[in-house]
Each structure stands twice: as structure tokens, then as C-alpha cells.
Amino acid sequence: MDSEFLDEDLALALDELAARSGLAPEVIVALAEYGVFEPAGGEPAHWTFSLRSVTVARRAARLARELDLDDPHALSVALALLERIDELERRLRALGCLLLRE
């Protein structure tokens, strides 16, 4: 996975997020419409994205490439499922830690 230092307060424009992630701007816009991204600003030309968006966008680009997903809706569903799996794994680890203490 790419590792680069990014300022926590960094806000990226749509074209910057596209360049850092490898996703086309129109795919990012479509994913935002499906709720994958929550950009600040009114119109896409004025949107800014958080640091977390870079991680999500890179994951989306990898999924699109590896699973040959060219439909933004399918990609958003896959991302939502992976997010849910990540959350469940975090909960299982936390429960495992609690059980080890007993």
C-alpha cells in the first residue's frame, strides 16, 4: 500500500484526489452521489475532500482494477461491504482483548 505523509488538515480538490488515487474525477463524483465520499462545498468544481478520502479512493481504485468493477454503484456496494467487514473485525479484536483480561 502506498505510504506518504499527508497533513491531517489537508483538504484536496476533486482533481487532486483523482491524481492521488488513480480514480477518474467522474467516478469520484458518482461515488460521492452514492455516499462513499462526503465532500465539502456545493458543486463538484468547488468540492474539497478530507485526508480519509485519499485512503478510500485508493481502495476504490484497487477494487475497480482487481475486480474489474467499472460501475460506480457496484463499486460503492463493494466498498460499503468492506467497511462493514473492517468494523466487525475491529469489534471482534476488542472482544477478544476483553476475554483475555478475564
PDB file of N, CA and C in Angstrom:
ATOM      1  N   MET A   1       0.835  -1.178   0.000  1.00  0.00           N
ATOM      2  CA  MET A   1       0.000   0.000   0.000  1.00  0.00           C
ATOM      3  C   MET A   1       0.879   1.242   0.000  1.00  0.00           C
ATOM      4  N   ASP A   2       0.486   2.269  -0.740  1.00  0.00           N
ATOM      5  CA  ASP A   2       1.246   3.497  -0.792  1.00  0.00           C
ATOM      6  C   ASP A   2       1.277   4.142   0.576  1.00  0.00           C
ATOM      7  N   SER A   3       2.445   4.609   0.930  1.00  0.00           N
ATOM      8  CA  SER A   3       2.576   5.303   2.197  1.00  0.00           C
ATOM      9  C   SER A   3       3.210   6.649   1.911  1.00  0.00           C
ATOM     10  N   GLU A   4       2.517   7.706   2.254  1.00  0.00           N
ATOM     11  CA  GLU A   4       3.074   9.034   2.088  1.00  0.00           C
ATOM     12  C   GLU A   4       2.564   9.903   3.214  1.00  0.00           C
ATOM     13  N   PHE A   5       3.375  10.865   3.567  1.00  0.00           N
ATOM     14  CA  PHE A   5       2.998  11.769   4.644  1.00  0.00           C
ATOM     15  C   PHE A   5       1.986  12.767   4.117  1.00  0.00           C
ATOM     16  N   LEU A   6       0.858  12.865   4.793  1.00  0.00           N
ATOM     17  CA  LEU A   6      -0.161  13.840   4.447  1.00  0.00           C
ATOM     18  C   LEU A   6      -0.558  14.604   5.698  1.00  0.00           C
ATOM     19  N   ASP A   7      -0.684  15.895   5.583  1.00  0.00           N
ATOM     20  CA  ASP A   7      -1.118  16.743   6.677  1.00  0.00           C
ATOM     21  C   ASP A   7      -2.552  16.393   7.047  1.00  0.00           C
ATOM     22  N   GLU A   8      -2.818  16.225   8.344  1.00  0.00           N
ATOM     23  CA  GLU A   8      -4.157  15.864   8.820  1.00  0.00           C
ATOM     24  C   GLU A   8      -5.207  16.895   8.428  1.00  0.00           C
ATOM     25  N   ASP A   9      -4.813  18.149   8.277  1.00  0.00           N
ATOM     26  CA  ASP A   9      -5.755  19.213   7.941  1.00  0.00           C
ATOM     27  C   ASP A   9      -5.865  19.438   6.436  1.00  0.00           C
ATOM     28  N   LEU A  10      -5.242  18.596   5.671  1.00  0.00           N
ATOM     29  CA  LEU A  10      -5.228  18.743   4.227  1.00  0.00           C
ATOM     30  C   LEU A  10      -6.631  18.605   3.654  1.00  0.00           C
ATOM     31  N   ALA A  11      -6.980  19.499   2.752  1.00  0.00           N
ATOM     32  CA  ALA A  11      -8.242  19.413   2.013  1.00  0.00           C
ATOM     33  C   ALA A  11      -7.883  19.381   0.539  1.00  0.00           C
ATOM     34  N   LEU A  12      -8.329  18.351  -0.137  1.00  0.00           N
ATOM     35  CA  LEU A  12      -7.980  18.164  -1.545  1.00  0.00           C
ATOM     36  C   LEU A  12      -9.140  18.531  -2.453  1.00  0.00           C
ATOM     37  N   ALA A  13      -8.823  19.151  -3.563  1.00  0.00           N
ATOM     38  CA  ALA A  13      -9.816  19.408  -4.603  1.00  0.00           C
ATOM     39  C   ALA A  13     -10.074  18.099  -5.353  1.00  0.00           C
ATOM     40  N   LEU A  14     -11.133  18.074  -6.122  1.00  0.00           N
ATOM     41  CA  LEU A  14     -11.521  16.883  -6.881  1.00  0.00           C
ATOM     42  C   LEU A  14     -10.384  16.382  -7.764  1.00  0.00           C
ATOM     43  N   ASP A  15      -9.743  17.267  -8.506  1.00  0.00           N
ATOM     44  CA  ASP A  15      -8.665  16.833  -9.406  1.00  0.00           C
ATOM     45  C   ASP A  15      -7.452  16.321  -8.636  1.00  0.00           C
ATOM     46  N   GLU A  16      -7.197  16.884  -7.448  1.00  0.00           N
ATOM     47  CA  GLU A  16      -6.090  16.400  -6.621  1.00  0.00           C
ATOM     48  C   GLU A  16      -6.378  15.002  -6.083  1.00  0.00           C
ATOM     49  N   LEU A  17      -7.617  14.775  -5.652  1.00  0.00           N
ATOM     50  CA  LEU A  17      -7.992  13.445  -5.174  1.00  0.00           C
ATOM     51  C   LEU A  17      -7.887  12.434  -6.310  1.00  0.00           C
ATOM     52  N   ALA A  18      -8.309  12.824  -7.489  1.00  0.00           N
ATOM     53  CA  ALA A  18      -8.206  11.944  -8.652  1.00  0.00           C
ATOM     54  C   ALA A  18      -6.743  11.597  -8.938  1.00  0.00           C
ATOM     55  N   ALA A  19      -5.884  12.586  -8.895  1.00  0.00           N
ATOM     56  CA  ALA A  19      -4.457  12.354  -9.168  1.00  0.00           C
ATOM     57  C   ALA A  19      -3.813  11.460  -8.116  1.00  0.00           C
ATOM     58  N   ARG A  20      -4.171  11.637  -6.850  1.00  0.00           N
ATOM     59  CA  ARG A  20      -3.577  10.841  -5.765  1.00  0.00           C
ATOM     60  C   ARG A  20      -4.109   9.417  -5.711  1.00  0.00           C
ATOM     61  N   SER A  21      -5.326   9.214  -6.242  1.00  0.00           N
ATOM     62  CA  SER A  21      -5.949   7.892  -6.110  1.00  0.00           C
ATOM     63  C   SER A  21      -5.922   7.061  -7.383  1.00  0.00           C
ATOM     64  N   GLY A  22      -5.869   7.708  -8.518  1.00  0.00           N
ATOM     65  CA  GLY A  22      -5.963   6.971  -9.776  1.00  0.00           C
ATOM     66  C   GLY A  22      -7.392   6.811 -10.271  1.00  0.00           C
ATOM     67  N   LEU A  23      -8.357   7.337  -9.529  1.00  0.00           N
ATOM     68  CA  LEU A  23      -9.747   7.301  -9.982  1.00  0.00           C
ATOM     69  C   LEU A  23     -10.019   8.498 -10.877  1.00  0.00           C
ATOM     70  N   ALA A  24     -10.853   8.312 -11.871  1.00  0.00           N
ATOM     71  CA  ALA A  24     -11.267   9.422 -12.724  1.00  0.00           C
ATOM     72  C   ALA A  24     -12.175  10.353 -11.924  1.00  0.00           C
ATOM     73  N   PRO A  25     -12.090  11.655 -12.178  1.00  0.00           N
ATOM     74  CA  PRO A  25     -12.958  12.597 -11.447  1.00  0.00           C
ATOM     75  C   PRO A  25     -14.438  12.246 -11.544  1.00  0.00           C
ATOM     76  N   GLU A  26     -14.887  11.791 -12.693  1.00  0.00           N
ATOM     77  CA  GLU A  26     -16.304  11.449 -12.840  1.00  0.00           C
ATOM     78  C   GLU A  26     -16.694  10.244 -11.989  1.00  0.00           C
ATOM     79  N   VAL A  27     -15.767   9.338 -11.743  1.00  0.00           N
ATOM     80  CA  VAL A  27     -16.033   8.203 -10.857  1.00  0.00           C
ATOM     81  C   VAL A  27     -16.132   8.694  -9.416  1.00  0.00           C
ATOM     82  N   ILE A  28     -15.265   9.611  -9.039  1.00  0.00           N
ATOM     83  CA  ILE A  28     -15.315  10.181  -7.689  1.00  0.00           C
ATOM     84  C   ILE A  28     -16.642  10.896  -7.473  1.00  0.00           C
ATOM     85  N   VAL A  29     -17.083  11.653  -8.468  1.00  0.00           N
ATOM     86  CA  VAL A  29     -18.373  12.348  -8.369  1.00  0.00           C
ATOM     87  C   VAL A  29     -19.502  11.332  -8.195  1.00  0.00           C
ATOM     88  N   ALA A  30     -19.483  10.268  -9.002  1.00  0.00           N
ATOM     89  CA  ALA A  30     -20.526   9.242  -8.897  1.00  0.00           C
ATOM     90  C   ALA A  30     -20.488   8.567  -7.531  1.00  0.00           C
ATOM     91  N   LEU A  31     -19.294   8.261  -7.028  1.00  0.00           N
ATOM     92  CA  LEU A  31     -19.183   7.639  -5.711  1.00  0.00           C
ATOM     93  C   LEU A  31     -19.677   8.580  -4.613  1.00  0.00           C
ATOM     94  N   ALA A  32     -19.441   9.871  -4.779  1.00  0.00           N
ATOM     95  CA  ALA A  32     -19.963  10.845  -3.815  1.00  0.00           C
ATOM     96  C   ALA A  32     -21.489  10.846  -3.844  1.00  0.00           C
ATOM     97  N   GLU A  33     -22.069  10.697  -5.018  1.00  0.00           N
ATOM     98  CA  GLU A  33     -23.528  10.641  -5.134  1.00  0.00           C
ATOM     99  C   GLU A  33     -24.092   9.405  -4.437  1.00  0.00           C
ATOM    100  N   TYR A  34     -23.293   8.322  -4.375  1.00  0.00           N
ATOM    101  CA  TYR A  34     -23.716   7.106  -3.671  1.00  0.00           C
ATOM    102  C   TYR A  34     -23.335   7.134  -2.194  1.00  0.00           C
ATOM    103  N   GLY A  35     -22.728   8.220  -1.741  1.00  0.00           N
ATOM    104  CA  GLY A  35     -22.426   8.376  -0.325  1.00  0.00           C
ATOM    105  C   GLY A  35     -21.074   7.858   0.120  1.00  0.00           C
ATOM    106  N   VAL A  36     -20.234   7.450  -0.823  1.00  0.00           N
ATOM    107  CA  VAL A  36     -18.900   6.956  -0.456  1.00  0.00           C
ATOM    108  C   VAL A  36     -18.047   8.100   0.085  1.00  0.00           C
ATOM    109  N   PHE A  37     -18.140   9.244  -0.550  1.00  0.00           N
ATOM    110  CA  PHE A  37     -17.411  10.438  -0.118  1.00  0.00           C
ATOM    111  C   PHE A  37     -18.407  11.486   0.350  1.00  0.00           C
ATOM    112  N   GLU A  38     -17.972  12.310   1.298  1.00  0.00           N
ATOM    113  CA  GLU A  38     -18.782  13.432   1.771  1.00  0.00           C
ATOM    114  C   GLU A  38     -17.977  14.711   1.595  1.00  0.00           C
ATOM    115  N   PRO A  39     -17.913  15.194   0.355  1.00  0.00           N
ATOM    116  CA  PRO A  39     -17.100  16.390   0.110  1.00  0.00           C
ATOM    117  C   PRO A  39     -17.743  17.650   0.691  1.00  0.00           C
ATOM    118  N   ALA A  40     -16.883  18.593   1.047  1.00  0.00           N
ATOM    119  CA  ALA A  40     -17.357  19.904   1.466  1.00  0.00           C
ATOM    120  C   ALA A  40     -17.477  20.768   0.210  1.00  0.00           C
ATOM    121  N   GLY A  41     -18.373  21.716   0.241  1.00  0.00           N
ATOM    122  CA  GLY A  41     -18.568  22.595  -0.916  1.00  0.00           C
ATOM    123  C   GLY A  41     -19.835  22.228  -1.654  1.00  0.00           C
ATOM    124  N   GLY A  42     -20.337  23.132  -2.448  1.00  0.00           N
ATOM    125  CA  GLY A  42     -21.609  22.922  -3.126  1.00  0.00           C
ATOM    126  C   GLY A  42     -21.519  22.075  -4.378  1.00  0.00           C
ATOM    127  N   GLU A  43     -20.920  22.594  -5.394  1.00  0.00           N
ATOM    128  CA  GLU A  43     -20.816  21.919  -6.689  1.00  0.00           C
ATOM    129  C   GLU A  43     -19.487  21.166  -6.775  1.00  0.00           C
ATOM    130  N   PRO A  44     -19.436  20.107  -7.601  1.00  0.00           N
ATOM    131  CA  PRO A  44     -18.181  19.351  -7.739  1.00  0.00           C
ATOM    132  C   PRO A  44     -16.950  20.211  -8.033  1.00  0.00           C
ATOM    133  N   ALA A  45     -17.116  21.281  -8.771  1.00  0.00           N
ATOM    134  CA  ALA A  45     -15.976  22.149  -9.076  1.00  0.00           C
ATOM    135  C   ALA A  45     -15.407  22.812  -7.825  1.00  0.00           C
ATOM    136  N   HIS A  46     -16.205  22.888  -6.764  1.00  0.00           N
ATOM    137  CA  HIS A  46     -15.776  23.532  -5.516  1.00  0.00           C
ATOM    138  C   HIS A  46     -15.603  22.547  -4.367  1.00  0.00           C
ATOM    139  N   TRP A  47     -15.763  21.276  -4.639  1.00  0.00           N
ATOM    140  CA  TRP A  47     -15.638  20.270  -3.593  1.00  0.00           C
ATOM    141  C   TRP A  47     -14.231  20.201  -3.052  1.00  0.00           C
ATOM    142  N   THR A  48     -14.137  19.920  -1.753  1.00  0.00           N
ATOM    143  CA  THR A  48     -12.863  19.550  -1.143  1.00  0.00           C
ATOM    144  C   THR A  48     -13.086  18.258  -0.364  1.00  0.00           C
ATOM    145  N   PHE A  49     -12.043  17.474  -0.287  1.00  0.00           N
ATOM    146  CA  PHE A  49     -12.108  16.147   0.314  1.00  0.00           C
ATOM    147  C   PHE A  49     -11.111  16.041   1.451  1.00  0.00           C
ATOM    148  N   SER A  50     -11.483  15.269   2.453  1.00  0.00           N
ATOM    149  CA  SER A  50     -10.636  15.071   3.630  1.00  0.00           C
ATOM    150  C   SER A  50      -9.498  14.095   3.328  1.00  0.00           C
ATOM    151  N   LEU A  51      -8.597  14.026   4.263  1.00  0.00           N
ATOM    152  CA  LEU A  51      -7.476  13.092   4.167  1.00  0.00           C
ATOM    153  C   LEU A  51      -7.971  11.648   4.051  1.00  0.00           C
ATOM    154  N   ARG A  52      -8.984  11.297   4.808  1.00  0.00           N
ATOM    155  CA  ARG A  52      -9.531   9.935   4.756  1.00  0.00           C
ATOM    156  C   ARG A  52     -10.013   9.578   3.349  1.00  0.00           C
ATOM    157  N   SER A  53     -10.450  10.558   2.599  1.00  0.00           N
ATOM    158  CA  SER A  53     -10.923  10.309   1.238  1.00  0.00           C
ATOM    159  C   SER A  53      -9.829   9.726   0.346  1.00  0.00           C
ATOM    160  N   VAL A  54      -8.591  10.092   0.613  1.00  0.00           N
ATOM    161  CA  VAL A  54      -7.479   9.552  -0.181  1.00  0.00           C
ATOM    162  C   VAL A  54      -7.394   8.040   0.019  1.00  0.00           C
ATOM    163  N   THR A  55      -7.472   7.607   1.263  1.00  0.00           N
ATOM    164  CA  THR A  55      -7.419   6.173   1.574  1.00  0.00           C
ATOM    165  C   THR A  55      -8.583   5.433   0.932  1.00  0.00           C
ATOM    166  N   VAL A  56      -9.782   5.981   1.063  1.00  0.00           N
ATOM    167  CA  VAL A  56     -10.974   5.352   0.496  1.00  0.00           C
ATOM    168  C   VAL A  56     -10.874   5.322  -1.028  1.00  0.00           C
ATOM    169  N   ALA A  57     -10.430   6.402  -1.622  1.00  0.00           N
ATOM    170  CA  ALA A  57     -10.321   6.465  -3.084  1.00  0.00           C
ATOM    171  C   ALA A  57      -9.280   5.481  -3.610  1.00  0.00           C
ATOM    172  N   ARG A  58      -8.175   5.345  -2.895  1.00  0.00           N
ATOM    173  CA  ARG A  58      -7.163   4.368  -3.321  1.00  0.00           C
ATOM    174  C   ARG A  58      -7.699   2.940  -3.201  1.00  0.00           C
ATOM    175  N   ARG A  59      -8.460   2.688  -2.159  1.00  0.00           N
ATOM    176  CA  ARG A  59      -9.076   1.369  -2.001  1.00  0.00           C
ATOM    177  C   ARG A  59     -10.070   1.121  -3.129  1.00  0.00           C
ATOM    178  N   ALA A  60     -10.838   2.139  -3.474  1.00  0.00           N
ATOM    179  CA  ALA A  60     -11.798   2.027  -4.577  1.00  0.00           C
ATOM    180  C   ALA A  60     -11.087   1.765  -5.898  1.00  0.00           C
ATOM    181  N   ALA A  61      -9.994   2.462  -6.127  1.00  0.00           N
ATOM    182  CA  ALA A  61      -9.236   2.261  -7.372  1.00  0.00           C
ATOM    183  C   ALA A  61      -8.687   0.844  -7.441  1.00  0.00           C
ATOM    184  N   ARG A  62      -8.173   0.350  -6.313  1.00  0.00           N
ATOM    185  CA  ARG A  62      -7.643  -1.015  -6.283  1.00  0.00           C
ATOM    186  C   ARG A  62      -8.750  -2.031  -6.546  1.00  0.00           C
ATOM    187  N   LEU A  63      -9.908  -1.856  -5.904  1.00  0.00           N
ATOM    188  CA  LEU A  63     -11.040  -2.761  -6.125  1.00  0.00           C
ATOM    189  C   LEU A  63     -11.501  -2.723  -7.577  1.00  0.00           C
ATOM    190  N   ALA A  64     -11.608  -1.532  -8.116  1.00  0.00           N
ATOM    191  CA  ALA A  64     -12.047  -1.389  -9.504  1.00  0.00           C
ATOM    192  C   ALA A  64     -11.099  -2.123 -10.439  1.00  0.00           C
ATOM    193  N   ARG A  65      -9.827  -2.002 -10.169  1.00  0.00           N
ATOM    194  CA  ARG A  65      -8.803  -2.639 -11.005  1.00  0.00           C
ATOM    195  C   ARG A  65      -8.807  -4.160 -10.817  1.00  0.00           C
ATOM    196  N   GLU A  66      -8.767  -4.617  -9.562  1.00  0.00           N
ATOM    197  CA  GLU A  66      -8.647  -6.046  -9.278  1.00  0.00           C
ATOM    198  C   GLU A  66      -9.911  -6.839  -9.599  1.00  0.00           C
ATOM    199  N   LEU A  67     -11.074  -6.211  -9.396  1.00  0.00           N
ATOM    200  CA  LEU A  67     -12.338  -6.914  -9.626  1.00  0.00           C
ATOM    201  C   LEU A  67     -13.008  -6.500 -10.931  1.00  0.00           C
ATOM    202  N   ASP A  68     -12.325  -5.651 -11.682  1.00  0.00           N
ATOM    203  CA  ASP A  68     -12.843  -5.165 -12.960  1.00  0.00           C
ATOM    204  C   ASP A  68     -14.232  -4.550 -12.785  1.00  0.00           C
ATOM    205  N   LEU A  69     -14.372  -3.710 -11.763  1.00  0.00           N
ATOM    206  CA  LEU A  69     -15.637  -3.028 -11.492  1.00  0.00           C
ATOM    207  C   LEU A  69     -15.624  -1.666 -12.175  1.00  0.00           C
ATOM    208  N   ASP A  70     -16.410  -1.534 -13.216  1.00  0.00           N
ATOM    209  CA  ASP A  70     -16.461  -0.237 -13.895  1.00  0.00           C
ATOM    210  C   ASP A  70     -17.762   0.508 -13.600  1.00  0.00           C
ATOM    211  N   ASP A  71     -18.633  -0.090 -12.812  1.00  0.00           N
ATOM    212  CA  ASP A  71     -19.893   0.535 -12.430  1.00  0.00           C
ATOM    213  C   ASP A  71     -19.727   1.170 -11.051  1.00  0.00           C
ATOM    214  N   PRO A  72     -19.858   2.492 -10.938  1.00  0.00           N
ATOM    215  CA  PRO A  72     -19.688   3.146  -9.635  1.00  0.00           C
ATOM    216  C   PRO A  72     -20.639   2.625  -8.558  1.00  0.00           C
ATOM    217  N   HIS A  73     -21.843   2.232  -8.939  1.00  0.00           N
ATOM    218  CA  HIS A  73     -22.774   1.702  -7.932  1.00  0.00           C
ATOM    219  C   HIS A  73     -22.240   0.391  -7.359  1.00  0.00           C
ATOM    220  N   ALA A  74     -21.795  -0.512  -8.227  1.00  0.00           N
ATOM    221  CA  ALA A  74     -21.224  -1.783  -7.766  1.00  0.00           C
ATOM    222  C   ALA A  74     -19.995  -1.523  -6.898  1.00  0.00           C
ATOM    223  N   LEU A  75     -19.204  -0.562  -7.298  1.00  0.00           N
ATOM    224  CA  LEU A  75     -18.011  -0.217  -6.529  1.00  0.00           C
ATOM    225  C   LEU A  75     -18.395   0.329  -5.153  1.00  0.00           C
ATOM    226  N   SER A  76     -19.432   1.148  -5.090  1.00  0.00           N
ATOM    227  CA  SER A  76     -19.864   1.687  -3.795  1.00  0.00           C
ATOM    228  C   SER A  76     -20.395   0.588  -2.888  1.00  0.00           C
ATOM    229  N   VAL A  77     -21.080  -0.387  -3.457  1.00  0.00           N
ATOM    230  CA  VAL A  77     -21.578  -1.520  -2.656  1.00  0.00           C
ATOM    231  C   VAL A  77     -20.400  -2.327  -2.108  1.00  0.00           C
ATOM    232  N   ALA A  78     -19.420  -2.608  -2.955  1.00  0.00           N
ATOM    233  CA  ALA A  78     -18.242  -3.357  -2.520  1.00  0.00           C
ATOM    234  C   ALA A  78     -17.509  -2.605  -1.406  1.00  0.00           C
ATOM    235  N   LEU A  79     -17.371  -1.305  -1.553  1.00  0.00           N
ATOM    236  CA  LEU A  79     -16.706  -0.504  -0.518  1.00  0.00           C
ATOM    237  C   LEU A  79     -17.487  -0.525   0.790  1.00  0.00           C
ATOM    238  N   ALA A  80     -18.805  -0.431   0.710  1.00  0.00           N
ATOM    239  CA  ALA A  80     -19.633  -0.467   1.920  1.00  0.00           C
ATOM    240  C   ALA A  80     -19.497  -1.811   2.626  1.00  0.00           C
ATOM    241  N   LEU A  81     -19.471  -2.885   1.867  1.00  0.00           N
ATOM    242  CA  LEU A  81     -19.318  -4.215   2.466  1.00  0.00           C
ATOM    243  C   LEU A  81     -17.952  -4.372   3.124  1.00  0.00           C
ATOM    244  N   LEU A  82     -16.912  -3.889   2.473  1.00  0.00           N
ATOM    245  CA  LEU A  82     -15.579  -3.962   3.067  1.00  0.00           C
ATOM    246  C   LEU A  82     -15.481  -3.107   4.325  1.00  0.00           C
ATOM    247  N   GLU A  83     -16.131  -1.955   4.314  1.00  0.00           N
ATOM    248  CA  GLU A  83     -16.159  -1.098   5.507  1.00  0.00           C
ATOM    249  C   GLU A  83     -16.839  -1.830   6.664  1.00  0.00           C
ATOM    250  N   ARG A  84     -17.925  -2.511   6.359  1.00  0.00           N
ATOM    251  CA  ARG A  84     -18.650  -3.282   7.390  1.00  0.00           C
ATOM    252  C   ARG A  84     -17.785  -4.420   7.925  1.00  0.00           C
ATOM    253  N   ILE A  85     -17.093  -5.110   7.042  1.00  0.00           N
ATOM    254  CA  ILE A  85     -16.191  -6.184   7.467  1.00  0.00           C
ATOM    255  C   ILE A  85     -15.098  -5.625   8.374  1.00  0.00           C
ATOM    256  N   ASP A  86     -14.522  -4.491   7.994  1.00  0.00           N
ATOM    257  CA  ASP A  86     -13.488  -3.857   8.821  1.00  0.00           C
ATOM    258  C   ASP A  86     -14.022  -3.546  10.218  1.00  0.00           C
ATOM    259  N   GLU A  87     -15.234  -2.997  10.283  1.00  0.00           N
ATOM    260  CA  GLU A  87     -15.843  -2.661  11.574  1.00  0.00           C
ATOM    261  C   GLU A  87     -16.074  -3.914  12.419  1.00  0.00           C
ATOM    262  N   LEU A  88     -16.586  -4.961  11.802  1.00  0.00           N
ATOM    263  CA  LEU A  88     -16.826  -6.205  12.538  1.00  0.00           C
ATOM    264  C   LEU A  88     -15.522  -6.821  13.034  1.00  0.00           C
ATOM    265  N   GLU A  89     -14.467  -6.748  12.231  1.00  0.00           N
ATOM    266  CA  GLU A  89     -13.167  -7.265  12.667  1.00  0.00           C
ATOM    267  C   GLU A  89     -12.620  -6.464  13.840  1.00  0.00           C
ATOM    268  N   ARG A  90     -12.817  -5.122  13.816  1.00  0.00           N
ATOM    269  CA  ARG A  90     -12.383  -4.292  14.954  1.00  0.00           C
ATOM    270  C   ARG A  90     -13.126  -4.695  16.223  1.00  0.00           C
ATOM    271  N   ARG A  91     -14.429  -4.930  16.095  1.00  0.00           N
ATOM    272  CA  ARG A  91     -15.220  -5.341  17.257  1.00  0.00           C
ATOM    273  C   ARG A  91     -14.780  -6.698  17.789  1.00  0.00           C
ATOM    274  N   LEU A  92     -14.497  -7.626  16.889  1.00  0.00           N
ATOM    275  CA  LEU A  92     -14.033  -8.948  17.320  1.00  0.00           C
ATOM    276  C   LEU A  92     -12.696  -8.856  18.052  1.00  0.00           C
ATOM    277  N   ARG A  93     -11.786  -8.036  17.551  1.00  0.00           N
ATOM    278  CA  ARG A  93     -10.499  -7.856  18.232  1.00  0.00           C
ATOM    279  C   ARG A  93     -10.707  -7.259  19.616  1.00  0.00           C
ATOM    280  N   ALA A  94     -11.597  -6.274  19.709  1.00  0.00           N
ATOM    281  CA  ALA A  94     -11.872  -5.652  21.011  1.00  0.00           C
ATOM    282  C   ALA A  94     -12.478  -6.667  21.974  1.00  0.00           C
ATOM    283  N   LEU A  95     -13.402  -7.478  21.502  1.00  0.00           N
ATOM    284  CA  LEU A  95     -13.997  -8.510  22.353  1.00  0.00           C
ATOM    285  C   LEU A  95     -12.954  -9.543  22.771  1.00  0.00           C
ATOM    286  N   GLY A  96     -12.079  -9.892  21.846  1.00  0.00           N
ATOM    287  CA  GLY A  96     -11.017 -10.846  22.168  1.00  0.00           C
ATOM    288  C   GLY A  96     -10.109 -10.320  23.259  1.00  0.00           C
ATOM    289  N   CYS A  97      -9.802  -9.035  23.202  1.00  0.00           N
ATOM    290  CA  CYS A  97      -8.974  -8.417  24.250  1.00  0.00           C
ATOM    291  C   CYS A  97      -9.694  -8.448  25.595  1.00  0.00           C
ATOM    292  N   LEU A  98     -10.996  -8.199  25.582  1.00  0.00           N
ATOM    293  CA  LEU A  98     -11.760  -8.230  26.826  1.00  0.00           C
ATOM    294  C   LEU A  98     -11.779  -9.645  27.418  1.00  0.00           C
ATOM    295  N   LEU A  99     -11.928 -10.644  26.570  1.00  0.00           N
ATOM    296  CA  LEU A  99     -11.968 -12.024  27.045  1.00  0.00           C
ATOM    297  C   LEU A  99     -10.638 -12.462  27.622  1.00  0.00           C
ATOM    298  N   LEU A 100      -9.546 -11.962  27.038  1.00  0.00           N
ATOM    299  CA  LEU A 100      -8.224 -12.323  27.552  1.00  0.00           C
ATOM    300  C   LEU A 100      -7.960 -11.741  28.943  1.00  0.00           C
ATOM    301  N   ARG A 101      -8.601 -10.635  29.272  1.00  0.00           N
ATOM    302  CA  ARG A 101      -8.433  -9.997  30.577  1.00  0.00           C
ATOM    303  C   ARG A 101      -9.129 -10.763  31.680  1.00  0.00           C
ATOM    304  N   GLU A 102     -10.147 -11.517  31.337  1.00  0.00           N
ATOM    305  CA  GLU A 102     -10.944 -12.221  32.369  1.00  0.00           C
ATOM    306  C   GLU A 102     -10.263 -13.452  32.867  1.00  0.00           C
TER     307      GLU A 102
END
